[in-house]
Tab-separated table of C-alpha atoms in Angstrom:
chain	number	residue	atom	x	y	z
A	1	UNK	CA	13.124	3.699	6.842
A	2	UNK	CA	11.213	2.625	9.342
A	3	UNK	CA	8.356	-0.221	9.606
A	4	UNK	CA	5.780	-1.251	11.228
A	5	UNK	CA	3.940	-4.817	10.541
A	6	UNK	CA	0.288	-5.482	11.226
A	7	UNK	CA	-1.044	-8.387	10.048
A	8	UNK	CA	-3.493	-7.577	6.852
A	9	UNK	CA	-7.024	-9.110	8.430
A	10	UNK	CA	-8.309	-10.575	11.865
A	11	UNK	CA	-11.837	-11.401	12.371
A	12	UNK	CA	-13.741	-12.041	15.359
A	13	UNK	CA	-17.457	-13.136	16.531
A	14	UNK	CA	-19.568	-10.479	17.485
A	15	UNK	CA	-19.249	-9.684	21.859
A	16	UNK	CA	-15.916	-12.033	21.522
A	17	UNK	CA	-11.939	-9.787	21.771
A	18	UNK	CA	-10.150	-8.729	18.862
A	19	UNK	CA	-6.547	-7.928	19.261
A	20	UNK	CA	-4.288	-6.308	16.629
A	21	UNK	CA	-0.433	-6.391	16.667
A	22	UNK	CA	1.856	-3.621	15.687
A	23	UNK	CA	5.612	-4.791	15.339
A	24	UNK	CA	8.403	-2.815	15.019
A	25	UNK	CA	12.451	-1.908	16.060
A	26	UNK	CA	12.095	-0.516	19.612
A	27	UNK	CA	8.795	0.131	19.428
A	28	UNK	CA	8.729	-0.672	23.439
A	29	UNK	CA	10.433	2.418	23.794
A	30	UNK	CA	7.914	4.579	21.591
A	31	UNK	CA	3.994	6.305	22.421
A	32	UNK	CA	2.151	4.423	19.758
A	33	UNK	CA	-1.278	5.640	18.473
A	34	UNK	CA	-4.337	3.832	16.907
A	35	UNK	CA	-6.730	4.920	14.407
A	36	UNK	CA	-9.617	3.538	12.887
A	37	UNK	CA	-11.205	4.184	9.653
A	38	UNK	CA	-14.203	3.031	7.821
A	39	UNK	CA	-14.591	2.484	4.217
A	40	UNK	CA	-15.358	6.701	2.812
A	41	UNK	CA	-14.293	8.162	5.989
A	42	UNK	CA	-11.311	10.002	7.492
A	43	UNK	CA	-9.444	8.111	10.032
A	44	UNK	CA	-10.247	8.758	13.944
A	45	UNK	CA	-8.028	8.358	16.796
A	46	UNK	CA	-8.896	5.495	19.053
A	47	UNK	CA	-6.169	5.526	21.805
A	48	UNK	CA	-3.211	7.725	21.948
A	49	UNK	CA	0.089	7.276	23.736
A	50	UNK	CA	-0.124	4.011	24.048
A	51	UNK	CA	-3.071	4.260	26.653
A	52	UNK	CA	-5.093	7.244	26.312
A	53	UNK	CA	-8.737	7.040	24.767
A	54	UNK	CA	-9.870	10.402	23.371
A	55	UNK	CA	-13.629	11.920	24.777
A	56	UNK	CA	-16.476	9.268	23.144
A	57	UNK	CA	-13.995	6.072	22.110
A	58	UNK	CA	-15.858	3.518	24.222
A	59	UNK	CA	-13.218	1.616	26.941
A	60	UNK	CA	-13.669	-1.353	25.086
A	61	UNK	CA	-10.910	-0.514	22.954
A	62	UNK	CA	-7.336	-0.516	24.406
A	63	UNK	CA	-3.946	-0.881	23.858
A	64	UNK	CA	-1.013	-2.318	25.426
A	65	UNK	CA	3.232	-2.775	24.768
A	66	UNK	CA	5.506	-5.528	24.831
A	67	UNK	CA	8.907	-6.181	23.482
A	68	UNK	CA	8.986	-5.414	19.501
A	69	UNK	CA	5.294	-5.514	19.708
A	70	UNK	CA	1.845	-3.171	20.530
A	71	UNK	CA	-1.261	-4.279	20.126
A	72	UNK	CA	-4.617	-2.788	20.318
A	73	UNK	CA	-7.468	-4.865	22.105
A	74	UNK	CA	-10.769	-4.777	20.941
A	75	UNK	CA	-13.068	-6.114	23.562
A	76	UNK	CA	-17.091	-7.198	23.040
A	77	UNK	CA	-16.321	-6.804	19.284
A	78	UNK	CA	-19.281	-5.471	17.203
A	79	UNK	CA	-20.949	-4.860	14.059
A	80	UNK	CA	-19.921	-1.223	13.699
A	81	UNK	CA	-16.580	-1.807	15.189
A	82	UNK	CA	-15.612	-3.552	11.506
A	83	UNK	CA	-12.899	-0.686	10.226
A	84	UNK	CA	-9.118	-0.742	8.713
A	85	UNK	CA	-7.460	-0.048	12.117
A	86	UNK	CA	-3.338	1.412	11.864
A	87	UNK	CA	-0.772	2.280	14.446
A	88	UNK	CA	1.508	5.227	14.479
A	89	UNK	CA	4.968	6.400	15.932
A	90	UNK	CA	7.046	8.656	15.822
A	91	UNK	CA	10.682	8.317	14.466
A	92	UNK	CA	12.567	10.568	16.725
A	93	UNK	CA	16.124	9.798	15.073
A	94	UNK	CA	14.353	11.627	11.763
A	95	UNK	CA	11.662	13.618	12.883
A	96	UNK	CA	9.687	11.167	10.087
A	97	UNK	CA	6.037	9.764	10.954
A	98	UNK	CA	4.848	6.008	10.367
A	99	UNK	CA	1.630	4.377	10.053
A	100	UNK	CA	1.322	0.598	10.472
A	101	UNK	CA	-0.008	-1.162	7.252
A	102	UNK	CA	-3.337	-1.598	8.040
A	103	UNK	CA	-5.381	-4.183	9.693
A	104	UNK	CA	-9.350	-4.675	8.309
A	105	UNK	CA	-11.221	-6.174	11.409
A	106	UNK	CA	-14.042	-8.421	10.423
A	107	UNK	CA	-16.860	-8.959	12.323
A	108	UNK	CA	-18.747	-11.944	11.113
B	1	UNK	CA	-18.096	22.942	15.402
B	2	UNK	CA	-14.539	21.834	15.882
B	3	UNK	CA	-13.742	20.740	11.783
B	4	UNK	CA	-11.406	20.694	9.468
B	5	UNK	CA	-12.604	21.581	5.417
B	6	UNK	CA	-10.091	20.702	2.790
B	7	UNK	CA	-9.920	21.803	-0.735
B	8	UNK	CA	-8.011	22.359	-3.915
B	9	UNK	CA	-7.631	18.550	-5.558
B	10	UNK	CA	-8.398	17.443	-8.592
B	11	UNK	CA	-6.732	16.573	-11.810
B	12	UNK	CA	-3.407	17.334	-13.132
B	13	UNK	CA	-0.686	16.276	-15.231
B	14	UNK	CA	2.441	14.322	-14.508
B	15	UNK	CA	4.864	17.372	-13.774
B	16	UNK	CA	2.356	19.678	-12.950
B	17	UNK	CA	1.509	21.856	-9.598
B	18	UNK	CA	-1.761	21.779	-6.838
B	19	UNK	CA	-1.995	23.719	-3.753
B	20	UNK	CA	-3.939	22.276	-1.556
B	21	UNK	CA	-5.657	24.008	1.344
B	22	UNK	CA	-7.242	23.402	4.875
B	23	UNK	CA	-9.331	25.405	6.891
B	24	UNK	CA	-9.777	24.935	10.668
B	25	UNK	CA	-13.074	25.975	12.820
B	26	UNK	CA	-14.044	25.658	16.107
B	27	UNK	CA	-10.853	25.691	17.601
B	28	UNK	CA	-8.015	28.164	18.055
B	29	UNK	CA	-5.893	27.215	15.024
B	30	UNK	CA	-2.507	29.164	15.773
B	31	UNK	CA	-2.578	26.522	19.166
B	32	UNK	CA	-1.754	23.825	17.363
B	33	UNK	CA	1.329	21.987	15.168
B	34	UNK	CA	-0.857	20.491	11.439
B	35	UNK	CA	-0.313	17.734	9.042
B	36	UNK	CA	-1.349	16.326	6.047
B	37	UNK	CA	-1.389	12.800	5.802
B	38	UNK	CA	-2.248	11.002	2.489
B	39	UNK	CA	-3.861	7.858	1.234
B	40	UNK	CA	-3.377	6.064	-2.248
B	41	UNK	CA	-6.496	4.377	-3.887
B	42	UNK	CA	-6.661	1.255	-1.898
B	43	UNK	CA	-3.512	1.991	0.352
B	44	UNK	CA	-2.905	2.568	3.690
B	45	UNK	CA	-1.894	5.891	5.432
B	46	UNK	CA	1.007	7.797	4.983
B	47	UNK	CA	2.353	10.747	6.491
B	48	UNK	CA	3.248	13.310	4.474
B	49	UNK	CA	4.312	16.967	6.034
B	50	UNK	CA	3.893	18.356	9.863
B	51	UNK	CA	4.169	21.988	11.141
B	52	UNK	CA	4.873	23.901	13.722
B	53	UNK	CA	2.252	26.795	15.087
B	54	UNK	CA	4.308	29.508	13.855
B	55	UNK	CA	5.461	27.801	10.930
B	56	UNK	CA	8.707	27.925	12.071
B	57	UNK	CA	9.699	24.045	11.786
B	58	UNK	CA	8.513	21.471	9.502
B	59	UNK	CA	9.506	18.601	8.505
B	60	UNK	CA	8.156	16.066	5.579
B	61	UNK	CA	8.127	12.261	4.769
B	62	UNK	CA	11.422	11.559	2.224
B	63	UNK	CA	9.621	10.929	-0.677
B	64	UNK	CA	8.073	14.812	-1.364
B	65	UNK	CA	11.274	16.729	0.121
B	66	UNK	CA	12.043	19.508	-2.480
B	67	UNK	CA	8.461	19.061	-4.269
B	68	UNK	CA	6.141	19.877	-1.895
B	69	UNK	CA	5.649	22.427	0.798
B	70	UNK	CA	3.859	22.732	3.237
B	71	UNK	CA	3.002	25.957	5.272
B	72	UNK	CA	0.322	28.306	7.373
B	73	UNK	CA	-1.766	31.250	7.458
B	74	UNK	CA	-2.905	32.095	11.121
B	75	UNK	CA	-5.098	34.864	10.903
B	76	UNK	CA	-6.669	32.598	8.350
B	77	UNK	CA	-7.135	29.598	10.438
B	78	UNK	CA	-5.508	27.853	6.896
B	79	UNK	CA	-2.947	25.124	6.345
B	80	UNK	CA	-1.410	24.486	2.626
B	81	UNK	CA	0.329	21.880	0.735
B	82	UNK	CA	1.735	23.273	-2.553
B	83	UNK	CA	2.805	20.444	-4.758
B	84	UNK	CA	5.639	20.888	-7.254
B	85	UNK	CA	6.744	17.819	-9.702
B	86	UNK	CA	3.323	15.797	-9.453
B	87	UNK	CA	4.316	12.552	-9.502
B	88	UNK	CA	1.627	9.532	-10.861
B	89	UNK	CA	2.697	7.832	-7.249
B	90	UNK	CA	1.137	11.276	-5.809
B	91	UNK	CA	-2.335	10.229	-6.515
B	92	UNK	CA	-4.504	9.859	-3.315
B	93	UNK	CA	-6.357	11.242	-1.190
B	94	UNK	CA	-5.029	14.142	1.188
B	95	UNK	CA	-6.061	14.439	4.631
B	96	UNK	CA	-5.125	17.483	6.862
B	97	UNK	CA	-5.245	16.844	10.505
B	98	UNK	CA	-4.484	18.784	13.660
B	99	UNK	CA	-1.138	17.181	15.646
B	100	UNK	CA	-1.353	16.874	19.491
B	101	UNK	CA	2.447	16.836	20.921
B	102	UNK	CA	3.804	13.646	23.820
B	103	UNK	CA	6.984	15.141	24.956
B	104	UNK	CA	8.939	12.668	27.219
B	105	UNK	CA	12.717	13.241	28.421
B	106	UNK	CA	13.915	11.127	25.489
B	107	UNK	CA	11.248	12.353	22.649
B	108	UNK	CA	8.729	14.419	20.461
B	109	UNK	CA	5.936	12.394	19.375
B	110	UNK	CA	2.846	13.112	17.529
B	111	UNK	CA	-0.589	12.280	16.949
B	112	UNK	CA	-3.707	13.569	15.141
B	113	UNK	CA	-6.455	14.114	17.166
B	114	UNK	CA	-8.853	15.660	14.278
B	115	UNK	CA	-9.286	15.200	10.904
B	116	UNK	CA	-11.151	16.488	7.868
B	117	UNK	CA	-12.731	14.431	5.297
B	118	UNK	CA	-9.896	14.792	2.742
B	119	UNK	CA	-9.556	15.936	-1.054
B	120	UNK	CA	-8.337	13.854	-4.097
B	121	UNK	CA	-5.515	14.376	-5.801
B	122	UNK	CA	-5.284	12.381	-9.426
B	123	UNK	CA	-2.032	12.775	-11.182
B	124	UNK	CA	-2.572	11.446	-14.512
């Protein structure tokens, strides 16, 4: 089945960039999605196809491709930004849906 | 208010059967492909189950093919999840969200625009 690796923490200074990777086969050739989610809460979409920021994300969060790898780029980190953050594709071969496993972003 | 209400978890046995159910407001409902999407105590996300407006396609993550099922009620703005052969693995919490559609020349992706605030499911 298909994977994709985030590494399990980053932290960052408040006002200073965060940037989370999301590696997997092809993924260069996939939309990928990012979601945040704070501890108790449902998840909520952050950027979408790969660029796209739904109504009331602020543009300090982005996201870029490269390669095997996307990453999402949290700029001017702070306080309330601190979440578990996870990437999605599609897997067209199978119709099948995967989330990354989870990044927690620490803001210290 | 554009929402999403879920309901129906709780406790069962190992074997046993839950429907779950999701109810959509603020929105025209029969627009839009669903999902549920699940999260084990402590886990990460995992998609579970996706459908199609009319209900006429679905498809599901390996691991609940031929246990659970999910499906729609239009007129009742209501997406379900019935859940066959409860599993201890099963326990988490469910999520329903609504599915917006990318369609390139070379694919159908998805993503979930909206989501409710979930309902456990403990299989013990």
């Amino acid at each position: 089945s298909y994977v994709l690796t985030q590494p399990p923490s980053v932290s960052v200074a408040p006002g200073q960039t965060a940037m989370i990777t999301c590696g997997g086969d092809s993924i260069g050739i996939k939309s990928v999605h990012w979601y945040q989610q704070k501890p108790g809460q449902a998840p909520v979409l952050v950027v979408y196809d790969d660029s796209g920021r739904p109504s009331g994300i602020p543009a300090r969060f982005s996201a870029s491709r490269s390669g095997n790898t996307a990453t999402l780029t949290i700029t001017s980190a702070e306080a309330g930004d601190e979440a578990d953050y996870y990437c999605q594709v599609t897997e067209n071969n199978s119709d099948q849906n995967v989330f990354g496993t989870g990044t927690k972003v620490s803001v210290l | 208010e554009v929402q999403l209400v879920e309901s129906g978890g709780g406790l069962v046995q190992p074997g046993g059967s839950l429907r779950l159910s999701c109810e959509g407001s603020g929105f025209t409902f029969s627009s839009f492909w669903m999902t549920w999407v699940r999260q084990a105590p402590g886990k990460g996300l995992e998609w579970v189950a996706t459908i199609k407006q009319d209900g006429g396609e679905t498809s599901s993550v390996d691991s609940v093919k031929g246990r659970y099922t999910i499906s729609r009620d239009n007129a009742k703005n209501s997406l379900y999840l019935q859940m066959n052969s409860l599993r201890a693995e099963d326990t988490a919490v469910y999520f329903c969200a609504r599915a917006r559609v990318v369609i390139t020349v070379t694919s159908f992706d998805w993503y979930f625009d909206l989501w409710g605030r979930g309902t456990l499911v403990t299989v013990s």
